[in-house]
Amino acid sequence: DELQWTGMAASINRFRAEVLGIDRLRFGSRGADLLNGFHVPFAKMWSSALAPKAADWGPNVDVVGGFFLEQATSYDPPPELVQFLEEDERAPIFVGFGSMVIEDTDSLTRMIVDAAAAADVRVLVQSNWSALSSGALPKTIFPMGPCPHDWLLPRMAAVVHHGGA
């Protein structure tokens, strides 16, 4: 609860002040106990196969599973992506950073290139906000932009994903 409160305190306090017209909660004022104290229904959005509902969570807290966007009904991948996928019988590993902003792209790029070489794997790297280092990439690394996961992930050997934020 404390960890969750730390991440949500600013939003909750803004809502309290601007919408409800009540005082903000200050650090140490037991804000973390609000959900349970007032029995607010709360949904943990992950599969119970990953982590079941904890025994000490009240009846107001449920693990409800993941939320999914509608699947892409039609997607026409860029020819370069199709070529990368088809030029080797080994399925690549997908590494996705979503909207994470990477400050040191040179170091990250070197780490990905070195890890791929050491493991002798091909890697598809997706980053929506930060480009990979502008240096030359080996042919086993393919940088890409947005692509529907329901189309892409079944074609991968493994997935390394930021997990959402």
Short mmCIF file of C-alpha atoms in Angstrom, two decimals:
data_model
loop_
_atom_site.label_atom_id
_atom_site.label_comp_id
_atom_site.label_asym_id
_atom_site.label_seq_id
_atom_site.Cartn_x
_atom_site.Cartn_y
_atom_site.Cartn_z
CA ASP A 1 0.00 0.00 0.00
CA GLU A 2 2.81 2.43 0.85
CA LEU A 3 4.46 1.86 -2.53
CA GLN A 4 1.19 2.36 -4.35
CA TRP A 5 0.48 5.51 -2.34
CA THR A 6 3.90 6.89 -3.23
CA GLY A 7 3.12 6.51 -6.92
CA MET A 8 -0.43 7.85 -6.71
CA ALA A 9 -0.20 10.56 -4.03
CA ALA A 10 0.21 13.49 -6.44
CA SER A 11 -2.81 12.48 -8.54
CA ILE A 12 -4.98 11.75 -5.52
CA ASN A 13 -4.07 15.04 -3.86
CA ARG A 14 -4.76 16.99 -7.05
CA PHE A 15 -8.18 15.28 -7.29
CA ARG A 16 -8.92 15.99 -3.62
CA ALA A 17 -8.03 19.68 -3.97
CA GLU A 18 -9.33 20.50 -7.45
CA VAL A 19 -12.40 18.27 -7.74
CA LEU A 20 -13.53 17.52 -4.20
CA GLY A 21 -12.38 20.80 -2.66
CA ILE A 22 -10.86 19.08 0.37
CA ASP A 23 -7.39 19.26 1.88
CA ARG A 24 -4.48 17.40 0.41
CA LEU A 25 -2.99 14.57 2.44
CA ARG A 26 0.51 15.18 3.72
CA PHE A 27 3.35 12.69 3.96
CA GLY A 28 2.78 10.48 6.98
CA SER A 29 -0.97 11.18 7.11
CA ARG A 30 -1.86 7.54 6.40
CA GLY A 31 -2.75 8.11 2.76
CA ALA A 32 -1.73 4.55 2.00
CA ASP A 33 -4.62 3.29 4.13
CA LEU A 34 -7.32 5.14 2.20
CA LEU A 35 -8.28 2.29 -0.13
CA ASN A 36 -8.71 -0.23 2.63
CA GLY A 37 -9.95 2.22 5.24
CA PHE A 38 -12.85 3.35 3.06
CA HIS A 39 -13.27 -0.05 1.36
CA VAL A 40 -12.75 1.46 -2.08
CA PRO A 41 -13.08 -1.21 -4.78
CA PHE A 42 -9.66 -1.68 -6.34
CA ALA A 43 -8.59 -3.81 -9.30
CA LYS A 44 -5.08 -5.21 -9.63
CA MET A 45 -4.69 -5.60 -13.40
CA TRP A 46 -2.52 -8.68 -13.82
CA SER A 47 -3.15 -12.38 -14.16
CA SER A 48 -3.63 -14.30 -10.93
CA ALA A 49 -1.35 -16.91 -12.55
CA LEU A 50 1.49 -14.40 -12.09
CA ALA A 51 0.58 -13.30 -8.59
CA PRO A 52 -2.64 -14.35 -6.85
CA LYS A 53 -4.61 -12.11 -4.54
CA ALA A 54 -2.74 -11.74 -1.26
CA ALA A 55 -4.39 -13.25 1.80
CA ASP A 56 -4.31 -9.93 3.67
CA TRP A 57 -6.11 -7.95 0.96
CA GLY A 58 -9.68 -7.14 1.88
CA PRO A 59 -12.82 -8.00 -0.09
CA ASN A 60 -12.57 -4.64 -1.88
CA VAL A 61 -9.38 -5.70 -3.70
CA ASP A 62 -9.44 -8.14 -6.62
CA VAL A 63 -6.96 -9.44 -9.17
CA VAL A 64 -8.93 -9.05 -12.39
CA GLY A 65 -6.52 -10.04 -15.16
CA GLY A 66 -5.01 -7.95 -17.89
CA PHE A 67 -6.68 -5.38 -20.08
CA PHE A 68 -6.15 -5.69 -23.81
CA LEU A 69 -6.62 -3.42 -26.78
CA GLU A 70 -8.58 -4.64 -29.75
CA GLN A 71 -6.33 -6.74 -31.93
CA ALA A 72 -5.09 -5.40 -35.22
CA THR A 73 -7.37 -6.75 -37.92
CA SER A 74 -5.02 -5.77 -40.70
CA TYR A 75 -1.41 -4.79 -40.53
CA ASP A 76 0.91 -4.31 -43.47
CA PRO A 77 4.45 -4.56 -42.10
CA PRO A 78 7.23 -2.57 -43.72
CA PRO A 79 9.20 -4.60 -46.30
CA GLU A 80 12.39 -4.21 -44.24
CA LEU A 81 10.73 -5.89 -41.26
CA VAL A 82 9.43 -8.75 -43.40
CA GLN A 83 12.89 -9.22 -44.90
CA PHE A 84 14.51 -9.29 -41.44
CA LEU A 85 12.02 -11.88 -40.21
CA GLU A 86 12.41 -14.10 -43.28
CA GLU A 87 16.16 -13.91 -43.91
CA ASP A 88 17.04 -16.31 -41.08
CA GLU A 89 15.16 -19.37 -39.86
CA ARG A 90 15.84 -18.38 -36.24
CA ALA A 91 13.05 -16.28 -34.78
CA PRO A 92 14.41 -13.07 -33.24
CA ILE A 93 14.07 -11.86 -29.68
CA PHE A 94 11.89 -8.79 -29.23
CA VAL A 95 13.20 -6.05 -26.92
CA GLY A 96 10.66 -3.29 -26.36
CA PHE A 97 11.00 -0.07 -24.41
CA GLY A 98 7.56 1.38 -25.13
CA SER A 99 7.44 5.06 -24.23
CA MET A 100 10.47 4.90 -21.91
CA VAL A 101 12.89 7.72 -22.63
CA ILE A 102 16.43 6.36 -22.79
CA GLU A 103 18.99 9.01 -21.94
CA ASP A 104 22.18 7.12 -22.84
CA THR A 105 21.24 5.43 -26.11
CA ASP A 106 24.88 4.72 -26.99
CA SER A 107 25.41 2.55 -23.88
CA LEU A 108 22.06 0.82 -24.31
CA THR A 109 22.80 0.08 -27.96
CA ARG A 110 26.22 -1.35 -27.08
CA MET A 111 24.66 -3.52 -24.37
CA ILE A 112 22.04 -4.91 -26.78
CA VAL A 113 24.60 -5.54 -29.54
CA ASP A 114 27.04 -7.22 -27.12
CA ALA A 115 24.33 -9.39 -25.52
CA ALA A 116 22.97 -10.47 -28.91
CA ALA A 117 26.47 -11.38 -30.10
CA ALA A 118 27.27 -13.32 -26.92
CA ALA A 119 24.00 -15.27 -27.14
CA ASP A 120 24.19 -15.63 -30.94
CA VAL A 121 20.64 -14.35 -31.40
CA ARG A 122 18.85 -11.88 -33.61
CA VAL A 123 17.11 -8.97 -31.91
CA LEU A 124 14.26 -6.71 -32.91
CA VAL A 125 14.44 -3.51 -30.83
CA GLN A 126 11.41 -1.26 -30.52
CA SER A 127 11.57 2.14 -28.89
CA ASN A 128 8.89 4.70 -29.54
CA TRP A 129 10.55 7.80 -28.07
CA SER A 130 14.31 7.25 -28.06
CA ALA A 131 16.22 6.20 -31.14
CA LEU A 132 19.01 3.68 -30.91
CA SER A 133 22.53 4.97 -31.28
CA SER A 134 23.20 6.24 -34.78
CA GLY A 135 26.23 3.98 -35.15
CA ALA A 136 26.15 1.08 -37.59
CA LEU A 137 24.21 -1.91 -36.25
CA PRO A 138 25.06 -5.50 -37.12
CA LYS A 139 22.59 -7.24 -39.43
CA THR A 140 21.36 -9.27 -36.43
CA ILE A 141 19.84 -6.15 -34.82
CA PHE A 142 16.75 -4.54 -36.34
CA PRO A 143 15.52 -1.21 -34.92
CA MET A 144 11.84 -0.57 -35.41
CA GLY A 145 9.04 1.81 -34.55
CA PRO A 146 5.45 1.04 -33.59
CA CYS A 147 4.02 -2.34 -34.57
CA PRO A 148 0.95 -4.18 -33.23
CA HIS A 149 2.11 -6.66 -30.60
CA ASP A 150 -0.60 -9.16 -31.54
CA TRP A 151 0.96 -9.34 -35.02
CA LEU A 152 4.60 -9.22 -33.93
CA LEU A 153 4.99 -11.26 -30.74
CA PRO A 154 3.85 -14.65 -32.13
CA ARG A 155 6.78 -14.38 -34.57
CA MET A 156 9.35 -13.97 -31.77
CA ALA A 157 11.46 -16.57 -29.94
CA ALA A 158 11.27 -14.54 -26.72
CA VAL A 159 10.14 -11.14 -25.48
CA VAL A 160 11.94 -8.64 -23.23
CA HIS A 161 9.39 -5.95 -22.43
CA HIS A 162 9.26 -2.85 -20.24
CA GLY A 163 6.04 -4.10 -18.63
CA GLY A 164 4.06 -0.91 -18.99
CA ALA A 165 4.04 2.14 -16.90
#
